[in-house]
Tab-separated table of C-alpha atoms in Angstrom:
chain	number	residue	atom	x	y	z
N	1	UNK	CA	0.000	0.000	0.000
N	2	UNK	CA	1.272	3.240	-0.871
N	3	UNK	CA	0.443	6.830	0.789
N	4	UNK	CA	-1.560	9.430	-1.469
N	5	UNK	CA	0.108	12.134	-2.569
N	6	UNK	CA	0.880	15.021	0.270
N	7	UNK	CA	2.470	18.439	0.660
N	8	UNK	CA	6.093	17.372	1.047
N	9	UNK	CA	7.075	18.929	4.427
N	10	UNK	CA	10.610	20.847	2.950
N	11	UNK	CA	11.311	22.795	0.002
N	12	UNK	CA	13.371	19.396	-1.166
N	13	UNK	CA	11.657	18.793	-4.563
N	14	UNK	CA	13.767	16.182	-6.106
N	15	UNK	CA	15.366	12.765	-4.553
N	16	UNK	CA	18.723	11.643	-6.303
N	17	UNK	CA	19.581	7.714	-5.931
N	18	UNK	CA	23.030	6.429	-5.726
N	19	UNK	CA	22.293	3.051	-6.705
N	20	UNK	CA	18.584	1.499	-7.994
N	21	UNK	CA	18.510	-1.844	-6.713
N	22	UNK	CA	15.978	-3.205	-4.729
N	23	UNK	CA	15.966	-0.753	-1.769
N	24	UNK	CA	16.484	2.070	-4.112
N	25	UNK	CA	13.656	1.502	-6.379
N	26	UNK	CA	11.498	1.035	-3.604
N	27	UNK	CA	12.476	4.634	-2.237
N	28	UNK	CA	11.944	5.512	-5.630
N	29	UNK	CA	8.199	4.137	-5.854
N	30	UNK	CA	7.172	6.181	-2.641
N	31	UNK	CA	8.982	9.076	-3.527
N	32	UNK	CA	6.904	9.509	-6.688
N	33	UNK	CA	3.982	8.545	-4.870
N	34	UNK	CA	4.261	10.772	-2.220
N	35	UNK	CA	5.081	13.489	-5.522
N	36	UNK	CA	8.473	13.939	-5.605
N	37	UNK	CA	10.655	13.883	-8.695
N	38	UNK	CA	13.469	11.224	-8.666
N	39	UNK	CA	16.767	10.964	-10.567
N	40	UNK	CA	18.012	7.066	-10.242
N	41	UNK	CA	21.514	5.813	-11.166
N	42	UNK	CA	23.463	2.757	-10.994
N	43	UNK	CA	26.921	1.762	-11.761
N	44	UNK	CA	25.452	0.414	-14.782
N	45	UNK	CA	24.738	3.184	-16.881
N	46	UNK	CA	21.740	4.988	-17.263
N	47	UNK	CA	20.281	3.085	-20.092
N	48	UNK	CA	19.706	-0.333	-18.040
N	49	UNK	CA	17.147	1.567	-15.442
N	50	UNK	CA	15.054	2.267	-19.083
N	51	UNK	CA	12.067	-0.405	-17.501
N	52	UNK	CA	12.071	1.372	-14.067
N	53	UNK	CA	11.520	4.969	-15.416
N	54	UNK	CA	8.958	3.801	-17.638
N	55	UNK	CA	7.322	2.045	-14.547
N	56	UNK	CA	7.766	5.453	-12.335
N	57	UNK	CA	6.903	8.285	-15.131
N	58	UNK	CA	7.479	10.989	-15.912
N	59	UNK	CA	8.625	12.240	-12.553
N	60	UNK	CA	11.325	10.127	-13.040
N	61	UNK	CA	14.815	10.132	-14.943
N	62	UNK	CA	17.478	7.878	-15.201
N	63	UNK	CA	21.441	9.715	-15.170
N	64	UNK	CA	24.822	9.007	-13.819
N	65	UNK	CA	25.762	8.970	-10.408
N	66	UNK	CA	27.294	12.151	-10.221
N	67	UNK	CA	24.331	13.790	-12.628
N	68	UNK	CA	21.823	12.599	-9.836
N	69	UNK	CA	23.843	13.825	-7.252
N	70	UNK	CA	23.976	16.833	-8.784
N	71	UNK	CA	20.205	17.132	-8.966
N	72	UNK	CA	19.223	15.690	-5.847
N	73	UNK	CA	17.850	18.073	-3.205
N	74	UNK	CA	17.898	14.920	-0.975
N	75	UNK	CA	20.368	12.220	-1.908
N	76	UNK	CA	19.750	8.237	-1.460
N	77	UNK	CA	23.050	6.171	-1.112
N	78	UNK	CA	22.155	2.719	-1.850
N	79	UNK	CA	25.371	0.654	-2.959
N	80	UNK	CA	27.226	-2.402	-1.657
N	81	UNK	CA	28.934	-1.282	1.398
N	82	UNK	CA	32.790	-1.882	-0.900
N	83	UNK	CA	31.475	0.555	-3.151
N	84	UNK	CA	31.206	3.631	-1.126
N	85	UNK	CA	34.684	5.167	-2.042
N	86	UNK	CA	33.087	6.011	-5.609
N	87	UNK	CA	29.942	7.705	-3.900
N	88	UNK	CA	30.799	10.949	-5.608
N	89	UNK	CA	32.190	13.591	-2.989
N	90	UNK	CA	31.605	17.354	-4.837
N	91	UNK	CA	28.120	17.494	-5.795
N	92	UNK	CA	27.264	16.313	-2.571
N	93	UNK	CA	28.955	19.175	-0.274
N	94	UNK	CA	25.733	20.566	1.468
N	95	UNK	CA	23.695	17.866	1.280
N	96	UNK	CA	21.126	15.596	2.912
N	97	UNK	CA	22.656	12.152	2.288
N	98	UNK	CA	20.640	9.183	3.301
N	99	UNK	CA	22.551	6.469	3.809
N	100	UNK	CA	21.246	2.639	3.532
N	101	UNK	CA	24.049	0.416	3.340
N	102	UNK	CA	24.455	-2.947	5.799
N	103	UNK	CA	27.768	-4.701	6.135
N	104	UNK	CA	28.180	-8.047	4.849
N	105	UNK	CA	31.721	-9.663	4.954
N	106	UNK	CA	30.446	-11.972	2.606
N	107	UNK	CA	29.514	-9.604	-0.066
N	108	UNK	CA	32.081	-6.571	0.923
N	109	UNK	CA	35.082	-8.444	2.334
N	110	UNK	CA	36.637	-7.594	5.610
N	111	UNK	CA	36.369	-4.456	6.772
N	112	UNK	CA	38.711	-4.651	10.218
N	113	UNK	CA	37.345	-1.542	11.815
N	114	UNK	CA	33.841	-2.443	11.372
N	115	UNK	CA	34.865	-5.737	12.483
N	116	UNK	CA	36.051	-4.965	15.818
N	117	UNK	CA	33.038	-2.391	16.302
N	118	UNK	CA	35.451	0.654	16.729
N	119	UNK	CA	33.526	2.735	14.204
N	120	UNK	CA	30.213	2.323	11.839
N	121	UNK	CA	29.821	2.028	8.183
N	122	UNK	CA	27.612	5.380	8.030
N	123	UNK	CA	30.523	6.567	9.479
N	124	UNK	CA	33.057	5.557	7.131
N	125	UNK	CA	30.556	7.493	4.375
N	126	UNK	CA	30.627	10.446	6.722
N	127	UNK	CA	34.043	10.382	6.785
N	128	UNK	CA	34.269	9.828	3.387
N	129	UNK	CA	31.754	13.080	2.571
N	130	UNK	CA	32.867	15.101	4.936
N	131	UNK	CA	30.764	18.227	3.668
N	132	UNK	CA	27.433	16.226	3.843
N	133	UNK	CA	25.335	15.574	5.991
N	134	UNK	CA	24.937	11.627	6.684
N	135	UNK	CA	22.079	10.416	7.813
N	136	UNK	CA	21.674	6.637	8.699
N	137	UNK	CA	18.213	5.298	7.351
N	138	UNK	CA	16.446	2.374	5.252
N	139	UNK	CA	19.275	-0.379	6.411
N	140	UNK	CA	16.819	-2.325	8.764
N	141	UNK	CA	13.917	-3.058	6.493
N	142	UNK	CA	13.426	-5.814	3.928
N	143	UNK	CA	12.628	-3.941	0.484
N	144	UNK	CA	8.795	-5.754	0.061
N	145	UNK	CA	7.880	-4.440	3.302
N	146	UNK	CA	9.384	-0.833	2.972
N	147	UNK	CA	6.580	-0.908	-0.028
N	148	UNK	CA	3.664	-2.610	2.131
N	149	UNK	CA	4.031	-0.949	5.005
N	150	UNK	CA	3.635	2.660	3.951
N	151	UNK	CA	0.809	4.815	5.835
N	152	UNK	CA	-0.729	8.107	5.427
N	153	UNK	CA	0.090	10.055	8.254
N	154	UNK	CA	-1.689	9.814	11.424
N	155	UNK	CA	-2.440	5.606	10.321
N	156	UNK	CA	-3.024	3.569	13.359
N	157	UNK	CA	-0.845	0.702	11.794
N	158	UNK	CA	1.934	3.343	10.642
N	159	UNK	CA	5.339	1.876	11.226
N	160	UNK	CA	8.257	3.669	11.968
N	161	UNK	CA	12.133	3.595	10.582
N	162	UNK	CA	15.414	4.667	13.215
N	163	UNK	CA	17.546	7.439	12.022
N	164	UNK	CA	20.977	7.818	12.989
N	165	UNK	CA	22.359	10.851	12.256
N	166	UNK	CA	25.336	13.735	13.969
N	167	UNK	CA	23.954	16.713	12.679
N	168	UNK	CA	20.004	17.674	14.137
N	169	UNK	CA	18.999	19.248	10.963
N	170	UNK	CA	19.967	16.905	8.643
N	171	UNK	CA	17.792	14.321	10.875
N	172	UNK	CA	14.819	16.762	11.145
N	173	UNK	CA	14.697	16.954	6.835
N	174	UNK	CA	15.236	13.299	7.056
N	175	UNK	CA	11.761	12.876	9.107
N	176	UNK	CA	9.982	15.370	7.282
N	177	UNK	CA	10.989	12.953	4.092
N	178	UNK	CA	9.838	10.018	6.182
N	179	UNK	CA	6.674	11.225	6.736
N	180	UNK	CA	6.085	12.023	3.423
N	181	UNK	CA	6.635	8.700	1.791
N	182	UNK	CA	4.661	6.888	4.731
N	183	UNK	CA	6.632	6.462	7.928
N	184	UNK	CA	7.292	7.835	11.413
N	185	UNK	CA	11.148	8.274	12.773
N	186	UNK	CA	12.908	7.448	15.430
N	187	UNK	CA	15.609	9.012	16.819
N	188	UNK	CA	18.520	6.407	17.849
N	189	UNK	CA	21.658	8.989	18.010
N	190	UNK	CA	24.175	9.746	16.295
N	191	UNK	CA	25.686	7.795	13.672
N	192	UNK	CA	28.210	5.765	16.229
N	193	UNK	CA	25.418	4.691	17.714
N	194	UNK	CA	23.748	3.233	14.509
N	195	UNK	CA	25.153	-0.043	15.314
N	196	UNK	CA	21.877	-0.611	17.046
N	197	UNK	CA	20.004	-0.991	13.552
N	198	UNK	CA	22.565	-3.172	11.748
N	199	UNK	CA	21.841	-6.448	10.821
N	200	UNK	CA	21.696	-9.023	13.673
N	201	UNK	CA	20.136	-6.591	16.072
N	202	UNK	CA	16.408	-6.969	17.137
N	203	UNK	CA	15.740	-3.801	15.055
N	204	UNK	CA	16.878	-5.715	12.002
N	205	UNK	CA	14.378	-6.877	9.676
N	206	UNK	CA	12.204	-9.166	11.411
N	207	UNK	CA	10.405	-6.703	13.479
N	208	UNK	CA	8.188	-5.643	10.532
N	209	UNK	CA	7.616	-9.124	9.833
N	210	UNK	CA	4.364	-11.687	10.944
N	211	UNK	CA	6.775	-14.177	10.643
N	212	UNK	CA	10.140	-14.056	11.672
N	213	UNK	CA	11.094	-17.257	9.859
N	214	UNK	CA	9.041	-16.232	7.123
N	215	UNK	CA	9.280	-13.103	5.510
N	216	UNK	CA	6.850	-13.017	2.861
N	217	UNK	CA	4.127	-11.440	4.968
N	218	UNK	CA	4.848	-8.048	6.608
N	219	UNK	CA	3.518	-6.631	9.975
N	220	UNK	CA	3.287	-2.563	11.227
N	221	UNK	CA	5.896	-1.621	13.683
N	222	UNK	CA	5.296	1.591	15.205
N	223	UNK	CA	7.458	3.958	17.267
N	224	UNK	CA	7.200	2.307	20.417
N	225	UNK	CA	7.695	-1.343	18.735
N	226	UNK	CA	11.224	0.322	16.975
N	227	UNK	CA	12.202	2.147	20.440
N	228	UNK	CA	11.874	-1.049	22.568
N	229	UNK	CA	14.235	-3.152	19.696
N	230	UNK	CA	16.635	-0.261	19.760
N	231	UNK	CA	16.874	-0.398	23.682
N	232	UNK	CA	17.774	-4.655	23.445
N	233	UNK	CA	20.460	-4.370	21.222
N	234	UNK	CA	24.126	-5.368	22.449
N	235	UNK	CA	27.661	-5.632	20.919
């Protein structure tokens, strides 16, 4: 279910996507919805994201990475974790950067800082975008149930999404877009502390699922629900 269009809460018009994939198409879908315009990009090439800009509209355009950084009032970074060092740095300087990338040894290879806990993956972004604003969001949700889940505001089965973020505006625009594509925020720190959404944390996935074994069918998990999974997790 996706949430009618609304008055987007900020003067951010247009949502540029670092990476189309599954959670990045998804974004893209409620963006549109919720009447933003989107610019998507993959490492591809702009021509292989042809069927999902058909699908979206005409609120939608497919460009480089750098073009839809450049044209992103908001920008989604949604890459493999060992990509981030091409995330482009200069069109970004100033920016709202949402940031949805999980570590996976498997899929990234070793990362021994991440390993031993002594800093975060939003923070290596941060670090390397050090004139944006990173803000942690998107990591903790399975991509069919980021779709399903999505409420008009003021739903009584609206879910909610954890932010992570060091800089108080940046997290304040990053609500307001929240709310506008369907969710309620929740506030869990800064981005050292984002360690409480990553995956194998009660926060992780299953808690907007009926079934934790079973993922197919999704379940609401409001503010309180996020809060209390947030609160559980240890290192």
């Amino acid at each position: 279910m996706r949430p009618p269009r609304t008055e987007l809460g900020t003067d951010m018009t247009t949502v540029g996507l670092i990476g189309s994939g599954h959670i990045g198409g998804t974004v893209a879908r409620l963006a549109v919805a919720a009447g933003y315009d989107v610019v998507l990009s993959n490492s591809r090439g702009p021509e292989t994201l042809k069927d999902l800009v058909d699908e979206l509209g005409p609120r939608a355009r497919a460009a480089t990475p750098a073009e839809a950084a450049e044209a992103g009032d908001l920008v989604v970074v949604t890459i493999p974790l060992k990509a981030y060092r091409d995330v482009p740095v200069e069109p970004l300087a100033g920016k709202l950067v949402l940031d949805t990338n999980n570590y996976y040894p498997q899929r990234d290879g070793q990362f021994p800082e991440l390993d031993s806990g002594s800093t975060t993956s939003s923070e290596l972004l941060q670090r390397h975008l050090p004139r944006s604003r990173v803000v942690k969001v998107f990591n903790n949700i399975f991509f069919q149930h980021l779709l399903a889940l999505a409420r008009p505001t003021g739903a009584g089965d609206r879910s909610a999404l954890p932010i992570a973020g060091d800089d108080a505006g940046a997290k304040a625009e990053a609500t307001a877009f929240l709310d506008g594509i369907g969710y309620d925020a929740v506030d869990a720190g800064t981005l050292p502390e984002s360690w409480r959404f990553q995956p194998d944390t009660p926060a992780y996935g299953s808690i907007y699922s009926a079934d934790p074994s079973n993922w197919e069918r999704e379940a609401p998990a409001d503010a309180a629900t996020v809060r209390a999974a947030l609160g559980e997790a240890t290192r």
